[in-house]
Amino acid sequence: MLRIEDLTKSFGPNVAVDAANITVAKPAMIGIIGRSGAGKSTLLRMLNCLTEATSGRIQFEDQEITALKGSDKRRWQSECAMIFQQFNLVPRLDVVSNVLHGTLNQRSTLATMFNLFPTSDIHRAIDILDRLGIAEHGPKRAEALSGGQQQRVAIARALMQDPKIILADEPIASLDPMNAQVVMQSLRSIHEEDGRTVIANLHTLDTARRFCDRVIGMRDGRVVFDGTPEQLTTGAARDIYGADDSFSEEATSTQIETLGRTEANEIVA
Ligand SMILES: Nc1ncnc2c1ncn2[C@@H]1O[C@H](COP(=O)(O)OP(=O)(O)OP(=O)(O)O)[C@@H](O)[C@H]1O
Ligand SMILES: [Mg+2]
């Protein structure tokens, strides 16, 4: 059980996340949508303790995440792995080593310095790559892979941590539509087969609708929608994206879909 209560983050006078309340009672696949600046990344960063909350609480099972410090905080950070738009791999390092870096939190400094990984970890890394359909690329440098393949390496690295939650900040914003589908499908199967919660910030409504069981809409730091893809009507989408009221239902639907895509394109540019 993950419970986010009145979670707020302010940067000076700017309230990036404004008293967010979200409860995840059982493992779920959740998409967070909203315009640029709505607070999506800030929310994920607070979940992962990369950003400290200004007020409010995050509770996971019996732990208060917002109060964690030192080694407890690092342990939590490995229990809720983060995936980024730009993959954040070590480009010149081979794929298997990149995946093995997912175990860094659990290893001694000396072992890390000499790149010493237990054989069992190496086998596990290869199994995870195999599951994601990219085991044959294991020996290659990460930079030699396509964007979609690199994002799957990043997912493999996250899985090495055996996380309870996977947080993905715009995981497909840099990918072409076909690679985007493969990456979303990988995240979906990790949720379905392993029972892990996946929370992904997404820029397009259609992706959120297609791959997620639950969609959370943010606007100006506030959670303005929380429901199933079926409940995400054109009117609800308009509330989230703030589309012009003068548009007809049909026009607004197209406009909002386009808005989502345009924002994704702007981020890539
Ligand atoms: N480190 C920071 N310092 C100051 N302001 C910040 C910082 N990080 C985020 N903000 C501000 O907080 C608000 C929310 O930003 P956030 O990055 O969470 O939005 P987002 O929904 O992820 O947007 P995008 O879709 O563009 O990634 C924005 O107004 C942003 O300028
Ligand atoms: Mg963001």
PDB file of C-alpha atoms and ligand atoms in Angstrom:
ATOM      1  CA  MET A   1       0.000   0.000   0.000  1.00  0.00           C
ATOM      2  CA  LEU A   2       1.341   3.386  -1.087  1.00  0.00           C
ATOM      3  CA  ARG A   3      -0.280   6.430   0.419  1.00  0.00           C
ATOM      4  CA  ILE A   4       0.515   9.994  -0.587  1.00  0.00           C
ATOM      5  CA  GLU A   5      -1.057  12.535   1.761  1.00  0.00           C
ATOM      6  CA  ASP A   6      -1.238  16.289   1.161  1.00  0.00           C
ATOM      7  CA  LEU A   7       2.134  16.111  -0.521  1.00  0.00           C
ATOM      8  CA  THR A   8       3.426  19.560  -1.397  1.00  0.00           C
ATOM      9  CA  LYS A   9       6.602  20.895  -2.939  1.00  0.00           C
ATOM     10  CA  SER A  10       7.301  24.581  -3.285  1.00  0.00           C
ATOM     11  CA  PHE A  11      10.216  26.199  -5.058  1.00  0.00           C
ATOM     12  CA  GLY A  12      10.156  29.672  -3.529  1.00  0.00           C
ATOM     13  CA  PRO A  13       6.724  31.112  -4.319  1.00  0.00           C
ATOM     14  CA  ASN A  14       6.106  28.482  -7.023  1.00  0.00           C
ATOM     15  CA  VAL A  15       4.061  25.499  -5.812  1.00  0.00           C
ATOM     16  CA  ALA A  16       5.150  22.615  -8.069  1.00  0.00           C
ATOM     17  CA  VAL A  17       3.008  19.967  -6.309  1.00  0.00           C
ATOM     18  CA  ASP A  18       0.044  21.218  -4.340  1.00  0.00           C
ATOM     19  CA  ALA A  19      -1.417  18.961  -1.598  1.00  0.00           C
ATOM     20  CA  ALA A  20      -1.511  15.780  -3.703  1.00  0.00           C
ATOM     21  CA  ASN A  21      -3.459  12.825  -2.308  1.00  0.00           C
ATOM     22  CA  ILE A  22      -3.033   9.459  -4.020  1.00  0.00           C
ATOM     23  CA  THR A  23      -3.569   5.973  -2.620  1.00  0.00           C
ATOM     24  CA  VAL A  24      -2.405   2.826  -4.383  1.00  0.00           C
ATOM     25  CA  ALA A  25      -4.010  -0.062  -2.513  1.00  0.00           C
ATOM     26  CA  LYS A  26      -2.595  -2.887  -4.644  1.00  0.00           C
ATOM     27  CA  PRO A  27       0.002  -3.146  -7.420  1.00  0.00           C
ATOM     28  CA  ALA A  28      -1.131  -1.072 -10.391  1.00  0.00           C
ATOM     29  CA  MET A  29      -0.028   0.412 -13.677  1.00  0.00           C
ATOM     30  CA  ILE A  30      -0.570   4.139 -13.368  1.00  0.00           C
ATOM     31  CA  GLY A  31      -0.083   6.875 -15.938  1.00  0.00           C
ATOM     32  CA  ILE A  32       0.346  10.496 -14.870  1.00  0.00           C
ATOM     33  CA  ILE A  33      -0.607  13.062 -17.460  1.00  0.00           C
ATOM     34  CA  GLY A  34      -0.676  16.838 -17.580  1.00  0.00           C
ATOM     35  CA  ARG A  35       0.830  19.788 -19.357  1.00  0.00           C
ATOM     36  CA  SER A  36       4.461  20.774 -19.124  1.00  0.00           C
ATOM     37  CA  GLY A  37       5.105  22.219 -15.649  1.00  0.00           C
ATOM     38  CA  ALA A  38       2.082  20.478 -14.062  1.00  0.00           C
ATOM     39  CA  GLY A  39       4.342  18.875 -11.416  1.00  0.00           C
ATOM     40  CA  LYS A  40       4.597  15.297 -12.742  1.00  0.00           C
ATOM     41  CA  SER A  41       8.379  14.963 -12.448  1.00  0.00           C
ATOM     42  CA  THR A  42       8.448  16.665  -9.062  1.00  0.00           C
ATOM     43  CA  LEU A  43       5.888  14.161  -7.768  1.00  0.00           C
ATOM     44  CA  LEU A  44       7.971  11.181  -8.960  1.00  0.00           C
ATOM     45  CA  ARG A  45      11.148  12.723  -7.570  1.00  0.00           C
ATOM     46  CA  MET A  46       9.549  13.057  -4.136  1.00  0.00           C
ATOM     47  CA  LEU A  47       8.434   9.416  -4.268  1.00  0.00           C
ATOM     48  CA  ASN A  48      12.025   8.401  -4.930  1.00  0.00           C
ATOM     49  CA  CYS A  49      13.424  10.877  -2.330  1.00  0.00           C
ATOM     50  CA  LEU A  50      15.403  12.710  -5.014  1.00  0.00           C
ATOM     51  CA  THR A  51      13.509  15.827  -3.928  1.00  0.00           C
ATOM     52  CA  GLU A  52      12.462  16.557  -0.369  1.00  0.00           C
ATOM     53  CA  ALA A  53       8.797  17.385   0.171  1.00  0.00           C
ATOM     54  CA  THR A  54       7.952  20.788   1.630  1.00  0.00           C
ATOM     55  CA  SER A  55       5.034  19.258   3.541  1.00  0.00           C
ATOM     56  CA  GLY A  56       2.792  16.202   3.552  1.00  0.00           C
ATOM     57  CA  ARG A  57       3.679  12.507   3.751  1.00  0.00           C
ATOM     58  CA  ILE A  58       4.452   9.463   1.693  1.00  0.00           C
ATOM     59  CA  GLN A  59       3.765   6.143   3.381  1.00  0.00           C
ATOM     60  CA  PHE A  60       4.720   2.773   1.845  1.00  0.00           C
ATOM     61  CA  GLU A  61       3.662  -0.323   3.766  1.00  0.00           C
ATOM     62  CA  ASP A  62       4.867   0.422   7.298  1.00  0.00           C
ATOM     63  CA  GLN A  63       7.511   2.982   6.383  1.00  0.00           C
ATOM     64  CA  GLU A  64       7.186   6.741   6.317  1.00  0.00           C
ATOM     65  CA  ILE A  65       9.179   7.533   3.187  1.00  0.00           C
ATOM     66  CA  THR A  66       9.244  11.281   3.766  1.00  0.00           C
ATOM     67  CA  ALA A  67      11.105  10.728   7.066  1.00  0.00           C
ATOM     68  CA  LEU A  68      13.837   8.383   5.759  1.00  0.00           C
ATOM     69  CA  LYS A  69      17.483   9.362   6.115  1.00  0.00           C
ATOM     70  CA  GLY A  70      20.902   7.896   5.267  1.00  0.00           C
ATOM     71  CA  SER A  71      21.037   4.163   4.552  1.00  0.00           C
ATOM     72  CA  ASP A  72      17.255   3.728   5.005  1.00  0.00           C
ATOM     73  CA  LYS A  73      16.710   6.335   2.321  1.00  0.00           C
ATOM     74  CA  ARG A  74      19.197   4.622  -0.032  1.00  0.00           C
ATOM     75  CA  ARG A  75      17.474   1.282   0.550  1.00  0.00           C
ATOM     76  CA  TRP A  76      14.131   2.825  -0.360  1.00  0.00           C
ATOM     77  CA  GLN A  77      15.659   4.377  -3.483  1.00  0.00           C
ATOM     78  CA  SER A  78      16.627   0.913  -4.662  1.00  0.00           C
ATOM     79  CA  GLU A  79      13.158  -0.413  -3.814  1.00  0.00           C
ATOM     80  CA  CYS A  80      11.582   2.182  -6.068  1.00  0.00           C
ATOM     81  CA  ALA A  81      13.689   2.292  -9.200  1.00  0.00           C
ATOM     82  CA  MET A  82      13.566   5.274 -11.524  1.00  0.00           C
ATOM     83  CA  ILE A  83      13.697   5.296 -15.329  1.00  0.00           C
ATOM     84  CA  PHE A  84      14.299   8.501 -17.260  1.00  0.00           C
ATOM     85  CA  GLN A  85      13.547   9.867 -20.713  1.00  0.00           C
ATOM     86  CA  GLN A  86      17.253   9.983 -21.572  1.00  0.00           C
ATOM     87  CA  PHE A  87      17.953   6.436 -20.320  1.00  0.00           C
ATOM     88  CA  ASN A  88      20.958   7.567 -18.180  1.00  0.00           C
ATOM     89  CA  LEU A  89      23.136   4.617 -19.201  1.00  0.00           C
ATOM     90  CA  VAL A  90      26.943   4.709 -19.303  1.00  0.00           C
ATOM     91  CA  PRO A  91      27.272   4.990 -23.110  1.00  0.00           C
ATOM     92  CA  ARG A  92      30.728   3.445 -23.539  1.00  0.00           C
ATOM     93  CA  LEU A  93      30.098   0.578 -21.146  1.00  0.00           C
ATOM     94  CA  ASP A  94      28.705  -2.742 -22.392  1.00  0.00           C
ATOM     95  CA  VAL A  95      25.020  -3.490 -21.897  1.00  0.00           C
ATOM     96  CA  VAL A  96      25.477  -6.254 -19.293  1.00  0.00           C
ATOM     97  CA  SER A  97      27.695  -4.014 -17.133  1.00  0.00           C
ATOM     98  CA  ASN A  98      25.137  -1.228 -17.384  1.00  0.00           C
ATOM     99  CA  VAL A  99      22.470  -3.624 -16.096  1.00  0.00           C
ATOM    100  CA  LEU A 100      24.772  -4.848 -13.318  1.00  0.00           C
ATOM    101  CA  HIS A 101      25.085  -1.275 -12.123  1.00  0.00           C
ATOM    102  CA  GLY A 102      21.531  -1.727 -10.850  1.00  0.00           C
ATOM    103  CA  THR A 103      23.026  -3.723  -7.986  1.00  0.00           C
ATOM    104  CA  LEU A 104      25.487  -0.979  -6.958  1.00  0.00           C
ATOM    105  CA  ASN A 105      23.568  -0.077  -3.833  1.00  0.00           C
ATOM    106  CA  GLN A 106      24.099  -3.575  -2.482  1.00  0.00           C
ATOM    107  CA  ARG A 107      27.826  -3.865  -3.237  1.00  0.00           C
ATOM    108  CA  SER A 108      31.001  -2.861  -1.445  1.00  0.00           C
ATOM    109  CA  THR A 109      32.994   0.117  -2.695  1.00  0.00           C
ATOM    110  CA  LEU A 110      35.969  -2.151  -3.369  1.00  0.00           C
ATOM    111  CA  ALA A 111      33.957  -4.536  -5.554  1.00  0.00           C
ATOM    112  CA  THR A 112      32.537  -1.553  -7.407  1.00  0.00           C
ATOM    113  CA  MET A 113      35.988  -0.035  -7.998  1.00  0.00           C
ATOM    114  CA  PHE A 114      37.212  -3.193  -9.639  1.00  0.00           C
ATOM    115  CA  ASN A 115      33.947  -3.897 -11.462  1.00  0.00           C
ATOM    116  CA  LEU A 116      33.675  -7.256  -9.681  1.00  0.00           C
ATOM    117  CA  PHE A 117      30.250  -8.781 -10.036  1.00  0.00           C
ATOM    118  CA  PRO A 118      29.217 -12.174  -8.655  1.00  0.00           C
ATOM    119  CA  THR A 119      28.517 -14.779 -11.369  1.00  0.00           C
ATOM    120  CA  SER A 120      24.954 -15.175 -10.090  1.00  0.00           C
ATOM    121  CA  ASP A 121      24.342 -11.459 -10.731  1.00  0.00           C
ATOM    122  CA  ILE A 122      25.766 -11.741 -14.242  1.00  0.00           C
ATOM    123  CA  HIS A 123      23.398 -14.643 -14.977  1.00  0.00           C
ATOM    124  CA  ARG A 124      20.488 -12.713 -13.573  1.00  0.00           C
ATOM    125  CA  ALA A 125      21.357  -9.661 -15.699  1.00  0.00           C
ATOM    126  CA  ILE A 126      21.400 -11.818 -18.829  1.00  0.00           C
ATOM    127  CA  ASP A 127      18.081 -13.448 -17.883  1.00  0.00           C
ATOM    128  CA  ILE A 128      16.474 -10.031 -17.436  1.00  0.00           C
ATOM    129  CA  LEU A 129      17.852  -8.839 -20.791  1.00  0.00           C
ATOM    130  CA  ASP A 130      16.496 -12.025 -22.342  1.00  0.00           C
ATOM    131  CA  ARG A 131      13.081 -11.381 -20.871  1.00  0.00           C
ATOM    132  CA  LEU A 132      13.113  -7.924 -22.435  1.00  0.00           C
ATOM    133  CA  GLY A 133      14.157  -9.400 -25.793  1.00  0.00           C
ATOM    134  CA  ILE A 134      17.621  -7.815 -25.952  1.00  0.00           C
ATOM    135  CA  ALA A 135      19.986 -10.486 -24.568  1.00  0.00           C
ATOM    136  CA  GLU A 136      21.842 -10.683 -27.893  1.00  0.00           C
ATOM    137  CA  HIS A 137      22.999  -7.085 -27.390  1.00  0.00           C
ATOM    138  CA  GLY A 138      24.577  -7.865 -24.000  1.00  0.00           C
ATOM    139  CA  PRO A 139      28.215  -7.532 -25.079  1.00  0.00           C
ATOM    140  CA  LYS A 140      27.683  -4.336 -27.118  1.00  0.00           C
ATOM    141  CA  ARG A 141      28.357  -0.844 -25.865  1.00  0.00           C
ATOM    142  CA  ALA A 142      25.122   0.825 -24.745  1.00  0.00           C
ATOM    143  CA  GLU A 143      25.675   3.687 -27.211  1.00  0.00           C
ATOM    144  CA  ALA A 144      25.502   1.222 -30.131  1.00  0.00           C
ATOM    145  CA  LEU A 145      21.851   0.396 -29.407  1.00  0.00           C
ATOM    146  CA  SER A 146      18.711   2.126 -30.681  1.00  0.00           C
ATOM    147  CA  GLY A 147      16.771   4.384 -28.312  1.00  0.00           C
ATOM    148  CA  GLY A 148      14.127   1.732 -27.679  1.00  0.00           C
ATOM    149  CA  GLN A 149      16.773  -0.880 -26.946  1.00  0.00           C
ATOM    150  CA  GLN A 150      18.606   1.517 -24.613  1.00  0.00           C
ATOM    151  CA  GLN A 151      15.401   2.201 -22.718  1.00  0.00           C
ATOM    152  CA  ARG A 152      14.911  -1.549 -22.294  1.00  0.00           C
ATOM    153  CA  VAL A 153      18.471  -1.745 -20.913  1.00  0.00           C
ATOM    154  CA  ALA A 154      17.484   0.962 -18.429  1.00  0.00           C
ATOM    155  CA  ILE A 155      14.412  -1.092 -17.475  1.00  0.00           C
ATOM    156  CA  ALA A 156      16.650  -4.155 -17.056  1.00  0.00           C
ATOM    157  CA  ARG A 157      18.972  -2.147 -14.797  1.00  0.00           C
ATOM    158  CA  ALA A 158      15.955  -1.097 -12.733  1.00  0.00           C
ATOM    159  CA  LEU A 159      14.785  -4.719 -12.472  1.00  0.00           C
ATOM    160  CA  MET A 160      18.216  -5.773 -11.173  1.00  0.00           C
ATOM    161  CA  GLN A 161      17.299  -3.842  -8.025  1.00  0.00           C
ATOM    162  CA  ASP A 162      14.201  -6.043  -7.667  1.00  0.00           C
ATOM    163  CA  PRO A 163      12.132  -2.936  -6.966  1.00  0.00           C
ATOM    164  CA  LYS A 164       8.614  -2.905  -5.586  1.00  0.00           C
ATOM    165  CA  ILE A 165       7.809   0.212  -7.558  1.00  0.00           C
ATOM    166  CA  ILE A 166       9.109   1.389 -10.925  1.00  0.00           C
ATOM    167  CA  LEU A 167       8.891   5.123 -11.558  1.00  0.00           C
ATOM    168  CA  ALA A 168       9.271   6.159 -15.173  1.00  0.00           C
ATOM    169  CA  ASP A 169       9.602   9.835 -16.058  1.00  0.00           C
ATOM    170  CA  GLU A 170       8.570  10.237 -19.706  1.00  0.00           C
ATOM    171  CA  PRO A 171      10.039   6.831 -20.626  1.00  0.00           C
ATOM    172  CA  ILE A 172       8.945   7.054 -24.257  1.00  0.00           C
ATOM    173  CA  ALA A 173       9.196  10.770 -24.995  1.00  0.00           C
ATOM    174  CA  SER A 174      12.417  10.313 -27.007  1.00  0.00           C
ATOM    175  CA  LEU A 175      11.271   7.233 -28.912  1.00  0.00           C
ATOM    176  CA  ASP A 176       9.587   6.674 -32.247  1.00  0.00           C
ATOM    177  CA  PRO A 177       6.065   5.222 -32.054  1.00  0.00           C
ATOM    178  CA  MET A 178       7.115   1.616 -32.590  1.00  0.00           C
ATOM    179  CA  ASN A 179       9.836   1.640 -29.929  1.00  0.00           C
ATOM    180  CA  ALA A 180       7.473   3.511 -27.648  1.00  0.00           C
ATOM    181  CA  GLN A 181       4.964   0.651 -27.882  1.00  0.00           C
ATOM    182  CA  VAL A 182       7.622  -1.967 -27.133  1.00  0.00           C
ATOM    183  CA  VAL A 183       8.848  -0.072 -24.067  1.00  0.00           C
ATOM    184  CA  MET A 184       5.311   0.495 -22.755  1.00  0.00           C
ATOM    185  CA  GLN A 185       4.485  -3.158 -23.326  1.00  0.00           C
ATOM    186  CA  SER A 186       7.631  -4.142 -21.375  1.00  0.00           C
ATOM    187  CA  LEU A 187       6.554  -1.962 -18.453  1.00  0.00           C
ATOM    188  CA  ARG A 188       3.044  -3.385 -18.654  1.00  0.00           C
ATOM    189  CA  SER A 189       4.263  -6.981 -18.521  1.00  0.00           C
ATOM    190  CA  ILE A 190       6.558  -6.196 -15.583  1.00  0.00           C
ATOM    191  CA  HIS A 191       3.483  -4.985 -13.750  1.00  0.00           C
ATOM    192  CA  GLU A 192       1.288  -7.919 -14.785  1.00  0.00           C
ATOM    193  CA  GLU A 193       3.797 -10.745 -14.401  1.00  0.00           C
ATOM    194  CA  ASP A 194       5.753  -9.546 -11.352  1.00  0.00           C
ATOM    195  CA  GLY A 195       3.002  -7.643  -9.542  1.00  0.00           C
ATOM    196  CA  ARG A 196       5.131  -4.504  -9.341  1.00  0.00           C
ATOM    197  CA  THR A 197       3.562  -1.067  -9.326  1.00  0.00           C
ATOM    198  CA  VAL A 198       4.574   1.046 -12.314  1.00  0.00           C
ATOM    199  CA  ILE A 199       3.996   4.793 -12.252  1.00  0.00           C
ATOM    200  CA  ALA A 200       4.818   6.518 -15.534  1.00  0.00           C
ATOM    201  CA  ASN A 201       4.640  10.167 -16.519  1.00  0.00           C
ATOM    202  CA  LEU A 202       3.274  10.229 -20.022  1.00  0.00           C
ATOM    203  CA  HIS A 203       2.694  12.958 -22.535  1.00  0.00           C
ATOM    204  CA  THR A 204       0.002  11.404 -24.661  1.00  0.00           C
ATOM    205  CA  LEU A 205      -3.498  10.516 -23.616  1.00  0.00           C
ATOM    206  CA  ASP A 206      -3.690   7.563 -25.960  1.00  0.00           C
ATOM    207  CA  THR A 207      -0.637   5.900 -24.360  1.00  0.00           C
ATOM    208  CA  ALA A 208      -2.073   6.390 -20.883  1.00  0.00           C
ATOM    209  CA  ARG A 209      -5.429   5.016 -22.005  1.00  0.00           C
ATOM    210  CA  ARG A 210      -3.964   2.039 -23.784  1.00  0.00           C
ATOM    211  CA  PHE A 211      -1.421   0.786 -21.248  1.00  0.00           C
ATOM    212  CA  CYS A 212      -2.589   1.957 -17.820  1.00  0.00           C
ATOM    213  CA  ASP A 213      -5.350   0.748 -15.487  1.00  0.00           C
ATOM    214  CA  ARG A 214      -5.479   4.085 -13.792  1.00  0.00           C
ATOM    215  CA  VAL A 215      -4.763   7.603 -14.982  1.00  0.00           C
ATOM    216  CA  ILE A 216      -3.902  10.550 -12.762  1.00  0.00           C
ATOM    217  CA  GLY A 217      -4.228  14.001 -14.269  1.00  0.00           C
ATOM    218  CA  MET A 218      -2.284  16.936 -12.857  1.00  0.00           C
ATOM    219  CA  ARG A 219      -2.780  20.592 -13.511  1.00  0.00           C
ATOM    220  CA  ASP A 220      -0.828  23.417 -11.845  1.00  0.00           C
ATOM    221  CA  GLY A 221       0.512  21.032  -9.202  1.00  0.00           C
ATOM    222  CA  ARG A 222      -2.885  19.628  -8.254  1.00  0.00           C
ATOM    223  CA  VAL A 223      -4.374  16.215  -8.887  1.00  0.00           C
ATOM    224  CA  VAL A 224      -7.456  17.101 -10.939  1.00  0.00           C
ATOM    225  CA  PHE A 225      -8.327  13.621 -12.210  1.00  0.00           C
ATOM    226  CA  ASP A 226      -7.880  10.118 -10.808  1.00  0.00           C
ATOM    227  CA  GLY A 227      -9.754   7.313 -12.514  1.00  0.00           C
ATOM    228  CA  THR A 228      -9.836   4.586 -15.120  1.00  0.00           C
ATOM    229  CA  PRO A 229      -9.134   5.176 -18.824  1.00  0.00           C
ATOM    230  CA  GLU A 230     -12.903   4.823 -19.419  1.00  0.00           C
ATOM    231  CA  GLN A 231     -13.584   7.660 -16.981  1.00  0.00           C
ATOM    232  CA  LEU A 232     -11.105   9.871 -18.807  1.00  0.00           C
ATOM    233  CA  THR A 233     -13.672  11.540 -21.011  1.00  0.00           C
ATOM    234  CA  THR A 234     -13.026  14.462 -23.308  1.00  0.00           C
ATOM    235  CA  GLY A 235     -14.381  16.779 -20.612  1.00  0.00           C
ATOM    236  CA  ALA A 236     -11.996  15.329 -18.025  1.00  0.00           C
ATOM    237  CA  ALA A 237      -9.104  15.649 -20.462  1.00  0.00           C
ATOM    238  CA  ARG A 238     -10.080  19.255 -21.061  1.00  0.00           C
ATOM    239  CA  ASP A 239      -9.902  19.928 -17.326  1.00  0.00           C
ATOM    240  CA  ILE A 240      -6.434  18.399 -17.179  1.00  0.00           C
ATOM    241  CA  TYR A 241      -4.991  20.106 -20.238  1.00  0.00           C
ATOM    242  CA  GLY A 242      -6.977  23.299 -19.944  1.00  0.00           C
ATOM    243  CA  ALA A 243      -8.110  23.290 -23.556  1.00  0.00           C
ATOM    244  CA  ASP A 244     -10.209  26.195 -24.801  1.00  0.00           C
ATOM    245  CA  ASP A 245     -13.897  25.846 -23.812  1.00  0.00           C
ATOM    246  CA  SER A 246     -15.063  27.289 -27.108  1.00  0.00           C
ATOM    247  CA  PHE A 247     -14.158  24.080 -28.934  1.00  0.00           C
ATOM    248  CA  SER A 248     -16.772  21.431 -29.645  1.00  0.00           C
ATOM    249  CA  GLU A 249     -16.394  18.025 -27.949  1.00  0.00           C
ATOM    250  CA  GLU A 250     -14.971  16.437 -31.083  1.00  0.00           C
ATOM    251  CA  ALA A 251     -12.619  19.257 -31.925  1.00  0.00           C
ATOM    252  CA  THR A 252     -11.392  19.358 -28.332  1.00  0.00           C
ATOM    253  CA  SER A 253     -10.639  15.665 -28.368  1.00  0.00           C
ATOM    254  CA  THR A 254      -8.423  16.040 -31.437  1.00  0.00           C
ATOM    255  CA  GLN A 255      -6.920  19.213 -30.058  1.00  0.00           C
ATOM    256  CA  ILE A 256      -6.023  17.573 -26.750  1.00  0.00           C
ATOM    257  CA  GLU A 257      -4.480  14.538 -28.430  1.00  0.00           C
ATOM    258  CA  THR A 258      -2.434  16.894 -30.598  1.00  0.00           C
ATOM    259  CA  LEU A 259      -1.468  18.957 -27.575  1.00  0.00           C
ATOM    260  CA  GLY A 260      -0.131  15.853 -25.867  1.00  0.00           C
ATOM    261  CA  ARG A 261       1.964  14.951 -28.888  1.00  0.00           C
ATOM    262  CA  THR A 262       3.186  18.488 -29.446  1.00  0.00           C
ATOM    263  CA  GLU A 263       4.431  18.688 -25.892  1.00  0.00           C
ATOM    264  CA  ALA A 264       6.253  15.371 -26.278  1.00  0.00           C
ATOM    265  CA  ASN A 265       7.888  16.711 -29.439  1.00  0.00           C
ATOM    266  CA  GLU A 266       8.921  19.905 -27.715  1.00  0.00           C
ATOM    267  CA  ILE A 267      10.688  17.911 -25.027  1.00  0.00           C
ATOM    268  CA  VAL A 268      12.642  15.909 -27.599  1.00  0.00           C
ATOM    269  CA  ALA A 269      13.605  19.081 -29.504  1.00  0.00           C
TER     270      ALA A 269
HETATM  271  N1  LIG B   1      14.609  22.357  -9.128  1.00  0.00           N
HETATM  272  C1  LIG B   1      13.648  23.251  -9.370  1.00  0.00           C
HETATM  273  N2  LIG B   1      13.785  24.544  -8.990  1.00  0.00           N
HETATM  274  C2  LIG B   1      12.816  25.447  -9.202  1.00  0.00           C
HETATM  275  N3  LIG B   1      11.642  25.172  -9.797  1.00  0.00           N
HETATM  276  C3  LIG B   1      11.443  23.901 -10.202  1.00  0.00           C
HETATM  277  C4  LIG B   1      12.421  22.882 -10.019  1.00  0.00           C
HETATM  278  N4  LIG B   1      11.939  21.711 -10.517  1.00  0.00           N
HETATM  279  C5  LIG B   1      10.725  22.010 -11.000  1.00  0.00           C
HETATM  280  N5  LIG B   1      10.418  23.304 -10.818  1.00  0.00           N
HETATM  281  C6  LIG B   1       9.154  23.966 -11.199  1.00  0.00           C
HETATM  282  O1  LIG B   1       8.084  23.185 -10.692  1.00  0.00           O
HETATM  283  C7  LIG B   1       7.010  23.118 -11.631  1.00  0.00           C
HETATM  284  C8  LIG B   1       6.714  21.670 -11.949  1.00  0.00           C
HETATM  285  O2  LIG B   1       7.807  21.129 -12.667  1.00  0.00           O
HETATM  286  P1  LIG B   1       7.877  19.613 -13.118  1.00  0.00           P
HETATM  287  O3  LIG B   1       9.219  19.421 -13.724  1.00  0.00           O
HETATM  288  O4  LIG B   1       7.507  18.755 -11.991  1.00  0.00           O
HETATM  289  O5  LIG B   1       6.733  19.557 -14.231  1.00  0.00           O
HETATM  290  P2  LIG B   1       6.373  18.409 -15.248  1.00  0.00           P
HETATM  291  O6  LIG B   1       4.924  18.185 -15.147  1.00  0.00           O
HETATM  292  O7  LIG B   1       7.272  17.259 -15.047  1.00  0.00           O
HETATM  293  O8  LIG B   1       6.684  19.100 -16.656  1.00  0.00           O
HETATM  294  P3  LIG B   1       7.252  18.464 -18.018  1.00  0.00           P
HETATM  295  O9  LIG B   1       6.082  17.817 -18.680  1.00  0.00           O
HETATM  296  O10 LIG B   1       7.751  19.672 -18.793  1.00  0.00           O
HETATM  297  O11 LIG B   1       8.351  17.520 -17.666  1.00  0.00           O
HETATM  298  C9  LIG B   1       7.450  23.964 -12.821  1.00  0.00           C
HETATM  299  O12 LIG B   1       6.893  25.228 -12.680  1.00  0.00           O
HETATM  300  C10 LIG B   1       8.941  24.007 -12.695  1.00  0.00           C
HETATM  301  O13 LIG B   1       9.454  25.160 -13.256  1.00  0.00           O
HETATM  302 MG    MG B   2       8.672  16.316 -16.220  1.00  0.00          MG
END
